[in-house]
């Protein structure tokens, strides 16, 4: 829901995927100031799975946006 409302306002999306160590404090601070941070949940997933899940959200948001026009 958060991602879809953000996508309705912006056309530019950057997906940043972290590893099991997360981001450094300075990187996380920069990311928080630069956009929204979304978690895929408490269960760890591979980076390739994270990209697939994100693409699904983006595709659904784009489809809904096109459907509204």
mmCIF file with all atom_site columns, C-alpha atoms in Angstrom:
data_model
loop_
_atom_site.group_PDB
_atom_site.id
_atom_site.type_symbol
_atom_site.label_atom_id
_atom_site.label_alt_id
_atom_site.label_comp_id
_atom_site.label_asym_id
_atom_site.label_entity_id
_atom_site.label_seq_id
_atom_site.pdbx_PDB_ins_code
_atom_site.Cartn_x
_atom_site.Cartn_y
_atom_site.Cartn_z
_atom_site.occupancy
_atom_site.B_iso_or_equiv
_atom_site.pdbx_formal_charge
_atom_site.auth_seq_id
_atom_site.auth_comp_id
_atom_site.auth_asym_id
_atom_site.auth_atom_id
_atom_site.pdbx_PDB_model_num
ATOM 1  C CA . UNK A 1 1  ? 0.000  0.000   0.000   1.00 0.00 ? 1  UNK A CA 1
ATOM 2  C CA . UNK A 1 2  ? 2.802  2.429   0.890   1.00 0.00 ? 2  UNK A CA 1
ATOM 3  C CA . UNK A 1 3  ? 4.761  1.529   -2.229  1.00 0.00 ? 3  UNK A CA 1
ATOM 4  C CA . UNK A 1 4  ? 1.715  1.830   -4.469  1.00 0.00 ? 4  UNK A CA 1
ATOM 5  C CA . UNK A 1 5  ? 0.841  5.301   -3.148  1.00 0.00 ? 5  UNK A CA 1
ATOM 6  C CA . UNK A 1 6  ? 4.472  6.374   -3.599  1.00 0.00 ? 6  UNK A CA 1
ATOM 7  C CA . UNK A 1 7  ? 4.514  5.012   -7.152  1.00 0.00 ? 7  UNK A CA 1
ATOM 8  C CA . UNK A 1 8  ? 1.404  7.007   -7.971  1.00 0.00 ? 8  UNK A CA 1
ATOM 9  C CA . UNK A 1 9  ? 3.360  10.210  -7.248  1.00 0.00 ? 9  UNK A CA 1
ATOM 10 C CA . UNK A 1 10 ? 6.749  9.291   -8.690  1.00 0.00 ? 10 UNK A CA 1
ATOM 11 C CA . UNK A 1 11 ? 7.875  7.750   -11.946 1.00 0.00 ? 11 UNK A CA 1
ATOM 12 C CA . UNK A 1 12 ? 11.438 7.035   -10.808 1.00 0.00 ? 12 UNK A CA 1
ATOM 13 C CA . UNK A 1 13 ? 12.053 4.009   -8.626  1.00 0.00 ? 13 UNK A CA 1
ATOM 14 C CA . UNK A 1 14 ? 15.327 2.695   -7.265  1.00 0.00 ? 14 UNK A CA 1
ATOM 15 C CA . UNK A 1 15 ? 15.457 -0.674  -5.560  1.00 0.00 ? 15 UNK A CA 1
ATOM 16 C CA . UNK A 1 16 ? 18.291 -1.090  -3.056  1.00 0.00 ? 16 UNK A CA 1
ATOM 17 C CA . UNK A 1 17 ? 18.730 -4.621  -1.730  1.00 0.00 ? 17 UNK A CA 1
ATOM 18 C CA . UNK A 1 18 ? 20.789 -5.267  1.383   1.00 0.00 ? 18 UNK A CA 1
ATOM 19 C CA . UNK A 1 19 ? 22.493 -8.415  2.556   1.00 0.00 ? 19 UNK A CA 1
ATOM 20 C CA . UNK A 1 20 ? 22.327 -10.358 5.824   1.00 0.00 ? 20 UNK A CA 1
ATOM 21 C CA . UNK A 1 21 ? 24.445 -7.664  7.506   1.00 0.00 ? 21 UNK A CA 1
ATOM 22 C CA . UNK A 1 22 ? 22.106 -4.823  6.564   1.00 0.00 ? 22 UNK A CA 1
ATOM 23 C CA . UNK A 1 23 ? 23.325 -1.319  5.780   1.00 0.00 ? 23 UNK A CA 1
ATOM 24 C CA . UNK A 1 24 ? 25.827 0.813   7.644   1.00 0.00 ? 24 UNK A CA 1
ATOM 25 C CA . UNK A 1 25 ? 24.344 3.532   9.858   1.00 0.00 ? 25 UNK A CA 1
ATOM 26 C CA . UNK A 1 26 ? 25.363 6.248   7.395   1.00 0.00 ? 26 UNK A CA 1
ATOM 27 C CA . UNK A 1 27 ? 23.944 4.334   4.400   1.00 0.00 ? 27 UNK A CA 1
ATOM 28 C CA . UNK A 1 28 ? 20.680 3.702   6.239   1.00 0.00 ? 28 UNK A CA 1
ATOM 29 C CA . UNK A 1 29 ? 20.429 7.373   7.211   1.00 0.00 ? 29 UNK A CA 1
ATOM 30 C CA . UNK A 1 30 ? 20.982 8.407   3.579   1.00 0.00 ? 30 UNK A CA 1
ATOM 31 C CA . UNK A 1 31 ? 18.350 5.936   2.360   1.00 0.00 ? 31 UNK A CA 1
ATOM 32 C CA . UNK A 1 32 ? 15.803 7.132   4.933   1.00 0.00 ? 32 UNK A CA 1
ATOM 33 C CA . UNK A 1 33 ? 16.283 10.745  3.784   1.00 0.00 ? 33 UNK A CA 1
ATOM 34 C CA . UNK A 1 34 ? 16.155 9.806   0.103   1.00 0.00 ? 34 UNK A CA 1
ATOM 35 C CA . UNK A 1 35 ? 13.030 7.693   -0.062  1.00 0.00 ? 35 UNK A CA 1
ATOM 36 C CA . UNK A 1 36 ? 10.982 5.080   1.687   1.00 0.00 ? 36 UNK A CA 1
ATOM 37 C CA . UNK A 1 37 ? 12.275 1.879   3.230   1.00 0.00 ? 37 UNK A CA 1
ATOM 38 C CA . UNK A 1 38 ? 10.150 -1.214  2.802   1.00 0.00 ? 38 UNK A CA 1
ATOM 39 C CA . UNK A 1 39 ? 10.723 -4.570  4.430   1.00 0.00 ? 39 UNK A CA 1
ATOM 40 C CA . UNK A 1 40 ? 9.694  -7.802  2.739   1.00 0.00 ? 40 UNK A CA 1
ATOM 41 C CA . UNK A 1 41 ? 9.032  -9.364  6.130   1.00 0.00 ? 41 UNK A CA 1
ATOM 42 C CA . UNK A 1 42 ? 10.792 -11.227 8.919   1.00 0.00 ? 42 UNK A CA 1
ATOM 43 C CA . UNK A 1 43 ? 11.841 -14.225 6.805   1.00 0.00 ? 43 UNK A CA 1
ATOM 44 C CA . UNK A 1 44 ? 15.169 -13.775 4.960   1.00 0.00 ? 44 UNK A CA 1
ATOM 45 C CA . UNK A 1 45 ? 14.996 -14.090 1.173   1.00 0.00 ? 45 UNK A CA 1
ATOM 46 C CA . UNK A 1 46 ? 17.633 -14.209 -1.538  1.00 0.00 ? 46 UNK A CA 1
ATOM 47 C CA . UNK A 1 47 ? 18.343 -10.983 -3.434  1.00 0.00 ? 47 UNK A CA 1
ATOM 48 C CA . UNK A 1 48 ? 16.894 -12.542 -6.593  1.00 0.00 ? 48 UNK A CA 1
ATOM 49 C CA . UNK A 1 49 ? 13.675 -13.324 -4.711  1.00 0.00 ? 49 UNK A CA 1
ATOM 50 C CA . UNK A 1 50 ? 13.539 -9.763  -3.348  1.00 0.00 ? 50 UNK A CA 1
ATOM 51 C CA . UNK A 1 51 ? 13.826 -8.370  -6.878  1.00 0.00 ? 51 UNK A CA 1
ATOM 52 C CA . UNK A 1 52 ? 11.051 -10.688 -8.092  1.00 0.00 ? 52 UNK A CA 1
ATOM 53 C CA . UNK A 1 53 ? 8.764  -9.640  -5.236  1.00 0.00 ? 53 UNK A CA 1
ATOM 54 C CA . UNK A 1 54 ? 9.494  -5.949  -5.846  1.00 0.00 ? 54 UNK A CA 1
ATOM 55 C CA . UNK A 1 55 ? 8.813  -6.290  -9.571  1.00 0.00 ? 55 UNK A CA 1
ATOM 56 C CA . UNK A 1 56 ? 5.478  -7.896  -8.768  1.00 0.00 ? 56 UNK A CA 1
ATOM 57 C CA . UNK A 1 57 ? 4.510  -4.926  -6.575  1.00 0.00 ? 57 UNK A CA 1
ATOM 58 C CA . UNK A 1 58 ? 5.655  -2.446  -9.233  1.00 0.00 ? 58 UNK A CA 1
ATOM 59 C CA . UNK A 1 59 ? 3.815  -4.345  -11.993 1.00 0.00 ? 59 UNK A CA 1
ATOM 60 C CA . UNK A 1 60 ? 0.595  -4.459  -9.951  1.00 0.00 ? 60 UNK A CA 1
ATOM 61 C CA . UNK A 1 61 ? 0.845  -0.727  -9.185  1.00 0.00 ? 61 UNK A CA 1
ATOM 62 C CA . UNK A 1 62 ? 1.452  0.092   -12.848 1.00 0.00 ? 62 UNK A CA 1
ATOM 63 C CA . UNK A 1 63 ? -1.437 -2.149  -13.935 1.00 0.00 ? 63 UNK A CA 1
ATOM 64 C CA . UNK A 1 64 ? -3.785 -0.469  -11.436 1.00 0.00 ? 64 UNK A CA 1
ATOM 65 C CA . UNK A 1 65 ? -2.601 2.972   -12.559 1.00 0.00 ? 65 UNK A CA 1
ATOM 66 C CA . UNK A 1 66 ? -3.240 2.092   -16.219 1.00 0.00 ? 66 UNK A CA 1
ATOM 67 C CA . UNK A 1 67 ? -6.629 0.616   -15.365 1.00 0.00 ? 67 UNK A CA 1
ATOM 68 C CA . UNK A 1 68 ? -7.680 3.904   -13.714 1.00 0.00 ? 68 UNK A CA 1
ATOM 69 C CA . UNK A 1 69 ? -6.895 5.938   -16.855 1.00 0.00 ? 69 UNK A CA 1
#
